[in-house]
Amino acid sequence: MPDLVVGPYLFKTKKAAKDECKRVLNAYSLGATLQEPDAGLVLGALELHGGAEHKIGCGVASFQVEVDSYGHRCFWLTRLDGSRTYFSYKWCFDKPPDGLQRARFAFRCEIQAQVIAFKTEAFQGRPSVPCAATGTPLDWNSANVDHEPPLRVLRDTFLAAVEMRLADVVVQPWCEGEHRYLFADRRLATVWQQYHLEHARLQILSAEENSKKGGRG
């Protein structure tokens, strides 16, 4: 297998490249600007991203470590004109999501406000919240919001109720300044959000317990 060139580095595998990007992501405090050679690594990774042209725009001035709209640590870039966006280093090494993947992401994005509201209420006046599975105290950064049963089960039940298939769900095209996938049919979005509000059962889990269920539930 030929070496994978990422900025100033050579990697034998995609996993090795991802692991190095992950190391850099966790090495900086939130809000910090990446220094060389880490910035070169991240720029090299971004150039492999399926949406690199849109992300880079007029050019990259600097990279920072901040959080995304879910509160998860990620890389941000500040462009030469001062505009900003963020990206997942994992997507730099994976194929761009297909139609079904975008639809799945959209189901999660459309109820993001409800998930954040649940987590905010759970931590109201508290420095920690117990993990629903183990009872271990979790702070805000280590707490994950999980669906029980999993979100995919609720999604599939909803689709059956409205007599649709996942393949029928049309997602808005990506545009600058938007960091999530949303339904093109805004009436469907409202119906899904109400369904989720009435039927979802949310809980706080640690990242480890959540990963045992196959990721964010």
PDB file of C-alpha atoms in Angstrom:
ATOM      1  CA  MET A   1       0.000   0.000   0.000  1.00  0.00           C
ATOM      2  CA  PRO A   2       1.459   3.417  -0.943  1.00  0.00           C
ATOM      3  CA  ASP A   3       2.061   5.974   1.777  1.00  0.00           C
ATOM      4  CA  LEU A   4      -0.720   8.463   2.476  1.00  0.00           C
ATOM      5  CA  VAL A   5       0.555  12.048   2.264  1.00  0.00           C
ATOM      6  CA  VAL A   6      -1.111  14.397   4.737  1.00  0.00           C
ATOM      7  CA  GLY A   7       0.527  17.804   4.878  1.00  0.00           C
ATOM      8  CA  PRO A   8       4.153  17.311   5.983  1.00  0.00           C
ATOM      9  CA  TYR A   9       3.539  13.710   7.086  1.00  0.00           C
ATOM     10  CA  LEU A  10       3.525  10.256   5.533  1.00  0.00           C
ATOM     11  CA  PHE A  11       1.256   7.573   6.972  1.00  0.00           C
ATOM     12  CA  LYS A  12       1.035   3.892   6.170  1.00  0.00           C
ATOM     13  CA  THR A  13      -2.737   3.737   6.779  1.00  0.00           C
ATOM     14  CA  LYS A  14      -5.781   5.992   7.075  1.00  0.00           C
ATOM     15  CA  LYS A  15      -6.128   4.845  10.673  1.00  0.00           C
ATOM     16  CA  ALA A  16      -2.647   6.107  11.498  1.00  0.00           C
ATOM     17  CA  ALA A  17      -3.485   9.487   9.933  1.00  0.00           C
ATOM     18  CA  LYS A  18      -6.765   9.683  11.853  1.00  0.00           C
ATOM     19  CA  ASP A  19      -5.021   8.774  15.102  1.00  0.00           C
ATOM     20  CA  GLU A  20      -2.505  11.596  14.627  1.00  0.00           C
ATOM     21  CA  CYS A  21      -5.289  14.109  13.896  1.00  0.00           C
ATOM     22  CA  LYS A  22      -7.116  12.897  17.002  1.00  0.00           C
ATOM     23  CA  ARG A  23      -3.954  13.352  19.062  1.00  0.00           C
ATOM     24  CA  VAL A  24      -3.610  16.945  17.852  1.00  0.00           C
ATOM     25  CA  LEU A  25      -7.302  17.638  18.500  1.00  0.00           C
ATOM     26  CA  ASN A  26      -6.952  16.559  22.121  1.00  0.00           C
ATOM     27  CA  ALA A  27      -3.548  18.163  22.691  1.00  0.00           C
ATOM     28  CA  TYR A  28      -4.853  21.758  22.602  1.00  0.00           C
ATOM     29  CA  SER A  29      -7.110  23.542  25.038  1.00  0.00           C
ATOM     30  CA  LEU A  30     -10.441  24.802  23.695  1.00  0.00           C
ATOM     31  CA  GLY A  31     -10.012  28.079  21.834  1.00  0.00           C
ATOM     32  CA  ALA A  32      -6.318  27.530  21.177  1.00  0.00           C
ATOM     33  CA  THR A  33      -4.813  28.149  17.739  1.00  0.00           C
ATOM     34  CA  LEU A  34      -2.849  25.296  16.175  1.00  0.00           C
ATOM     35  CA  GLN A  35       0.873  25.767  15.737  1.00  0.00           C
ATOM     36  CA  GLU A  36       3.187  24.158  13.202  1.00  0.00           C
ATOM     37  CA  PRO A  37       3.628  21.362  12.320  1.00  0.00           C
ATOM     38  CA  ASP A  38       0.151  20.507  13.665  1.00  0.00           C
ATOM     39  CA  ALA A  39      -1.486  23.200  11.542  1.00  0.00           C
ATOM     40  CA  GLY A  40       0.187  21.724   8.456  1.00  0.00           C
ATOM     41  CA  LEU A  41      -1.135  18.282   9.321  1.00  0.00           C
ATOM     42  CA  VAL A  42      -4.689  19.569   9.721  1.00  0.00           C
ATOM     43  CA  LEU A  43      -4.500  21.592   6.510  1.00  0.00           C
ATOM     44  CA  GLY A  44      -3.269  18.507   4.683  1.00  0.00           C
ATOM     45  CA  ALA A  45      -6.180  16.521   6.097  1.00  0.00           C
ATOM     46  CA  LEU A  46      -8.680  19.224   5.143  1.00  0.00           C
ATOM     47  CA  GLU A  47      -7.418  19.171   1.558  1.00  0.00           C
ATOM     48  CA  LEU A  48      -8.593  15.530   1.397  1.00  0.00           C
ATOM     49  CA  HIS A  49     -12.096  16.465   2.606  1.00  0.00           C
ATOM     50  CA  GLY A  50     -14.900  15.950   0.080  1.00  0.00           C
ATOM     51  CA  GLY A  51     -15.996  19.554   0.603  1.00  0.00           C
ATOM     52  CA  ALA A  52     -12.481  21.022   0.809  1.00  0.00           C
ATOM     53  CA  GLU A  53     -13.087  23.725  -1.796  1.00  0.00           C
ATOM     54  CA  HIS A  54     -16.112  25.063   0.060  1.00  0.00           C
ATOM     55  CA  LYS A  55     -14.482  24.735   3.473  1.00  0.00           C
ATOM     56  CA  ILE A  56     -11.234  26.472   2.499  1.00  0.00           C
ATOM     57  CA  GLY A  57     -12.933  29.202   0.472  1.00  0.00           C
ATOM     58  CA  CYS A  58     -10.644  32.204   0.014  1.00  0.00           C
ATOM     59  CA  GLY A  59      -7.862  30.522   2.000  1.00  0.00           C
ATOM     60  CA  VAL A  60      -6.992  29.388   5.511  1.00  0.00           C
ATOM     61  CA  ALA A  61      -5.532  31.898   7.953  1.00  0.00           C
ATOM     62  CA  SER A  62      -5.440  29.608  11.006  1.00  0.00           C
ATOM     63  CA  PHE A  63      -6.948  26.584  12.731  1.00  0.00           C
ATOM     64  CA  GLN A  64      -8.451  26.410  16.209  1.00  0.00           C
ATOM     65  CA  VAL A  65      -9.733  23.665  18.489  1.00  0.00           C
ATOM     66  CA  GLU A  66     -13.293  24.451  19.565  1.00  0.00           C
ATOM     67  CA  VAL A  67     -16.628  22.608  19.722  1.00  0.00           C
ATOM     68  CA  ASP A  68     -19.302  21.890  17.129  1.00  0.00           C
ATOM     69  CA  SER A  69     -23.028  22.519  17.468  1.00  0.00           C
ATOM     70  CA  TYR A  70     -23.338  19.346  19.563  1.00  0.00           C
ATOM     71  CA  GLY A  71     -20.649  20.481  21.984  1.00  0.00           C
ATOM     72  CA  HIS A  72     -18.098  17.974  20.685  1.00  0.00           C
ATOM     73  CA  ARG A  73     -14.467  18.959  20.225  1.00  0.00           C
ATOM     74  CA  CYS A  74     -13.504  19.572  16.591  1.00  0.00           C
ATOM     75  CA  PHE A  75     -11.257  21.638  14.320  1.00  0.00           C
ATOM     76  CA  TRP A  76     -12.341  25.128  13.244  1.00  0.00           C
ATOM     77  CA  LEU A  77     -10.712  27.138  10.490  1.00  0.00           C
ATOM     78  CA  THR A  78     -10.558  30.899  10.183  1.00  0.00           C
ATOM     79  CA  ARG A  79     -10.324  32.066   6.586  1.00  0.00           C
ATOM     80  CA  LEU A  80      -8.304  34.981   5.257  1.00  0.00           C
ATOM     81  CA  ASP A  81     -11.460  37.129   5.115  1.00  0.00           C
ATOM     82  CA  GLY A  82     -12.288  36.376   8.766  1.00  0.00           C
ATOM     83  CA  SER A  83     -15.185  33.976   8.053  1.00  0.00           C
ATOM     84  CA  ARG A  84     -15.138  30.647   9.886  1.00  0.00           C
ATOM     85  CA  THR A  85     -16.398  27.075   9.669  1.00  0.00           C
ATOM     86  CA  TYR A  86     -15.649  23.728  11.271  1.00  0.00           C
ATOM     87  CA  PHE A  87     -15.105  20.183  10.046  1.00  0.00           C
ATOM     88  CA  SER A  88     -14.632  16.610  11.203  1.00  0.00           C
ATOM     89  CA  TYR A  89     -11.153  15.221  10.607  1.00  0.00           C
ATOM     90  CA  LYS A  90     -12.768  11.786  10.179  1.00  0.00           C
ATOM     91  CA  TRP A  91     -14.596  12.970   7.062  1.00  0.00           C
ATOM     92  CA  CYS A  92     -11.254  13.993   5.581  1.00  0.00           C
ATOM     93  CA  PHE A  93     -10.353  10.332   5.209  1.00  0.00           C
ATOM     94  CA  ASP A  94     -13.787   8.823   4.523  1.00  0.00           C
ATOM     95  CA  LYS A  95     -16.085   8.981   1.528  1.00  0.00           C
ATOM     96  CA  PRO A  96     -18.617  11.850   1.563  1.00  0.00           C
ATOM     97  CA  PRO A  97     -21.967  10.667   2.990  1.00  0.00           C
ATOM     98  CA  ASP A  98     -24.426   9.277   0.480  1.00  0.00           C
ATOM     99  CA  GLY A  99     -28.130  10.128   0.315  1.00  0.00           C
ATOM    100  CA  LEU A 100     -29.196   7.662   2.999  1.00  0.00           C
ATOM    101  CA  GLN A 101     -26.423   8.786   5.358  1.00  0.00           C
ATOM    102  CA  ARG A 102     -27.403  12.430   4.892  1.00  0.00           C
ATOM    103  CA  ALA A 103     -31.009  11.549   5.665  1.00  0.00           C
ATOM    104  CA  ARG A 104     -29.948   9.736   8.854  1.00  0.00           C
ATOM    105  CA  PHE A 105     -27.865  12.742   9.916  1.00  0.00           C
ATOM    106  CA  ALA A 106     -30.802  15.041   9.188  1.00  0.00           C
ATOM    107  CA  PHE A 107     -33.076  13.091  11.539  1.00  0.00           C
ATOM    108  CA  ARG A 108     -30.532  13.717  14.296  1.00  0.00           C
ATOM    109  CA  CYS A 109     -29.901  17.356  13.378  1.00  0.00           C
ATOM    110  CA  GLU A 110     -33.607  18.209  13.325  1.00  0.00           C
ATOM    111  CA  ILE A 111     -33.997  17.275  17.015  1.00  0.00           C
ATOM    112  CA  GLN A 112     -30.665  18.721  18.135  1.00  0.00           C
ATOM    113  CA  ALA A 113     -32.338  21.558  20.064  1.00  0.00           C
ATOM    114  CA  GLN A 114     -34.370  19.060  22.095  1.00  0.00           C
ATOM    115  CA  VAL A 115     -31.268  17.019  22.931  1.00  0.00           C
ATOM    116  CA  ILE A 116     -29.351  20.105  24.053  1.00  0.00           C
ATOM    117  CA  ALA A 117     -32.336  21.274  26.118  1.00  0.00           C
ATOM    118  CA  PHE A 118     -32.490  17.886  27.865  1.00  0.00           C
ATOM    119  CA  LYS A 119     -28.794  17.970  28.715  1.00  0.00           C
ATOM    120  CA  THR A 120     -28.985  21.581  29.890  1.00  0.00           C
ATOM    121  CA  GLU A 121     -31.918  20.780  32.192  1.00  0.00           C
ATOM    122  CA  ALA A 122     -30.167  17.665  33.517  1.00  0.00           C
ATOM    123  CA  PHE A 123     -27.156  19.773  34.567  1.00  0.00           C
ATOM    124  CA  GLN A 124     -29.185  22.707  35.875  1.00  0.00           C
ATOM    125  CA  GLY A 125     -27.488  23.702  39.138  1.00  0.00           C
ATOM    126  CA  ARG A 126     -25.394  20.522  39.203  1.00  0.00           C
ATOM    127  CA  PRO A 127     -21.679  20.016  38.540  1.00  0.00           C
ATOM    128  CA  SER A 128     -22.265  16.379  37.577  1.00  0.00           C
ATOM    129  CA  VAL A 129     -24.998  13.927  36.578  1.00  0.00           C
ATOM    130  CA  PRO A 130     -24.858  10.144  37.133  1.00  0.00           C
ATOM    131  CA  CYS A 131     -24.501   7.840  34.149  1.00  0.00           C
ATOM    132  CA  ALA A 132     -27.820   6.023  33.687  1.00  0.00           C
ATOM    133  CA  ALA A 133     -26.004   2.707  33.169  1.00  0.00           C
ATOM    134  CA  THR A 134     -23.279   2.800  35.831  1.00  0.00           C
ATOM    135  CA  GLY A 135     -24.116   5.634  38.217  1.00  0.00           C
ATOM    136  CA  THR A 136     -20.671   7.165  37.648  1.00  0.00           C
ATOM    137  CA  PRO A 137     -20.742  10.979  38.036  1.00  0.00           C
ATOM    138  CA  LEU A 138     -20.246  12.727  34.690  1.00  0.00           C
ATOM    139  CA  ASP A 139     -19.403  16.371  34.035  1.00  0.00           C
ATOM    140  CA  TRP A 140     -20.821  18.284  31.069  1.00  0.00           C
ATOM    141  CA  ASN A 141     -17.969  17.381  28.699  1.00  0.00           C
ATOM    142  CA  SER A 142     -18.019  13.643  29.477  1.00  0.00           C
ATOM    143  CA  ALA A 143     -21.808  13.257  29.393  1.00  0.00           C
ATOM    144  CA  ASN A 144     -23.538  11.961  26.267  1.00  0.00           C
ATOM    145  CA  VAL A 145     -27.283  12.190  25.629  1.00  0.00           C
ATOM    146  CA  ASP A 146     -28.593   8.777  24.611  1.00  0.00           C
ATOM    147  CA  HIS A 147     -31.937   7.564  23.244  1.00  0.00           C
ATOM    148  CA  GLU A 148     -33.507   4.478  24.779  1.00  0.00           C
ATOM    149  CA  PRO A 149     -34.578   2.731  22.633  1.00  0.00           C
ATOM    150  CA  PRO A 150     -31.994   3.961  20.079  1.00  0.00           C
ATOM    151  CA  LEU A 151     -32.822   6.915  17.843  1.00  0.00           C
ATOM    152  CA  ARG A 152     -32.819   4.685  14.765  1.00  0.00           C
ATOM    153  CA  VAL A 153     -35.744   2.694  16.240  1.00  0.00           C
ATOM    154  CA  LEU A 154     -37.721   5.879  16.888  1.00  0.00           C
ATOM    155  CA  ARG A 155     -36.842   7.130  13.393  1.00  0.00           C
ATOM    156  CA  ASP A 156     -38.011   3.932  11.711  1.00  0.00           C
ATOM    157  CA  THR A 157     -41.244   3.925  13.731  1.00  0.00           C
ATOM    158  CA  PHE A 158     -41.865   7.511  12.656  1.00  0.00           C
ATOM    159  CA  LEU A 159     -41.210   6.723   8.996  1.00  0.00           C
ATOM    160  CA  ALA A 160     -43.698   3.841   9.166  1.00  0.00           C
ATOM    161  CA  ALA A 161     -46.273   6.144  10.762  1.00  0.00           C
ATOM    162  CA  VAL A 162     -45.975   8.726   7.961  1.00  0.00           C
ATOM    163  CA  GLU A 163     -45.724   5.986   5.316  1.00  0.00           C
ATOM    164  CA  MET A 164     -42.274   6.964   4.087  1.00  0.00           C
ATOM    165  CA  ARG A 165     -38.951   5.228   3.512  1.00  0.00           C
ATOM    166  CA  LEU A 166     -35.594   6.679   4.502  1.00  0.00           C
ATOM    167  CA  ALA A 167     -34.808   6.940   0.785  1.00  0.00           C
ATOM    168  CA  ASP A 168     -37.835   9.247   0.365  1.00  0.00           C
ATOM    169  CA  VAL A 169     -36.396  11.882   2.724  1.00  0.00           C
ATOM    170  CA  VAL A 170     -34.900  14.782   0.750  1.00  0.00           C
ATOM    171  CA  VAL A 171     -32.157  16.784   2.469  1.00  0.00           C
ATOM    172  CA  GLN A 172     -31.364  20.439   1.853  1.00  0.00           C
ATOM    173  CA  PRO A 173     -28.199  21.037  -0.192  1.00  0.00           C
ATOM    174  CA  TRP A 174     -25.160  22.059   1.825  1.00  0.00           C
ATOM    175  CA  CYS A 175     -24.482  25.794   1.943  1.00  0.00           C
ATOM    176  CA  GLU A 176     -21.807  27.947   3.524  1.00  0.00           C
ATOM    177  CA  GLY A 177     -22.490  28.788   7.159  1.00  0.00           C
ATOM    178  CA  GLU A 178     -24.642  25.687   7.709  1.00  0.00           C
ATOM    179  CA  HIS A 179     -22.964  22.886   9.632  1.00  0.00           C
ATOM    180  CA  ARG A 180     -25.718  20.304   9.658  1.00  0.00           C
ATOM    181  CA  TYR A 181     -28.143  18.451   7.418  1.00  0.00           C
ATOM    182  CA  LEU A 182     -31.819  19.467   7.433  1.00  0.00           C
ATOM    183  CA  PHE A 183     -34.966  18.216   5.731  1.00  0.00           C
ATOM    184  CA  ALA A 184     -35.938  20.017   2.554  1.00  0.00           C
ATOM    185  CA  ASP A 185     -39.596  19.563   3.570  1.00  0.00           C
ATOM    186  CA  ARG A 186     -39.955  21.832   6.591  1.00  0.00           C
ATOM    187  CA  ARG A 187     -43.433  20.493   7.348  1.00  0.00           C
ATOM    188  CA  LEU A 188     -41.908  17.031   7.717  1.00  0.00           C
ATOM    189  CA  ALA A 189     -39.306  18.542  10.048  1.00  0.00           C
ATOM    190  CA  THR A 190     -42.040  19.974  12.289  1.00  0.00           C
ATOM    191  CA  VAL A 191     -43.929  16.665  12.369  1.00  0.00           C
ATOM    192  CA  TRP A 192     -40.725  14.742  13.222  1.00  0.00           C
ATOM    193  CA  GLN A 193     -39.761  17.209  15.951  1.00  0.00           C
ATOM    194  CA  GLN A 194     -43.208  16.885  17.553  1.00  0.00           C
ATOM    195  CA  TYR A 195     -43.090  13.090  17.287  1.00  0.00           C
ATOM    196  CA  HIS A 196     -39.673  13.047  18.938  1.00  0.00           C
ATOM    197  CA  LEU A 197     -40.870  15.384  21.690  1.00  0.00           C
ATOM    198  CA  GLU A 198     -43.773  13.055  22.495  1.00  0.00           C
ATOM    199  CA  HIS A 199     -42.064   9.674  22.136  1.00  0.00           C
ATOM    200  CA  ALA A 200     -38.315   9.992  22.802  1.00  0.00           C
ATOM    201  CA  ARG A 201     -36.898   8.818  26.124  1.00  0.00           C
ATOM    202  CA  LEU A 202     -33.525  10.436  26.757  1.00  0.00           C
ATOM    203  CA  GLN A 203     -30.859   9.587  29.306  1.00  0.00           C
ATOM    204  CA  ILE A 204     -27.329  10.597  30.247  1.00  0.00           C
ATOM    205  CA  LEU A 205     -24.598   8.065  29.478  1.00  0.00           C
ATOM    206  CA  SER A 206     -20.827   8.106  29.550  1.00  0.00           C
ATOM    207  CA  ALA A 207     -19.030   8.003  26.212  1.00  0.00           C
ATOM    208  CA  GLU A 208     -17.889   4.449  27.006  1.00  0.00           C
ATOM    209  CA  GLU A 209     -21.408   3.186  27.700  1.00  0.00           C
ATOM    210  CA  ASN A 210     -22.747   5.025  24.685  1.00  0.00           C
ATOM    211  CA  SER A 211     -20.129   3.462  22.424  1.00  0.00           C
ATOM    212  CA  LYS A 212     -21.238   0.002  23.611  1.00  0.00           C
ATOM    213  CA  LYS A 213     -24.578   0.784  21.992  1.00  0.00           C
ATOM    214  CA  GLY A 214     -22.890   1.682  18.720  1.00  0.00           C
ATOM    215  CA  GLY A 215     -22.337   5.418  19.091  1.00  0.00           C
ATOM    216  CA  ARG A 216     -24.680   8.280  19.841  1.00  0.00           C
ATOM    217  CA  GLY A 217     -28.064   6.693  20.429  1.00  0.00           C
TER     218      GLY A 217
END
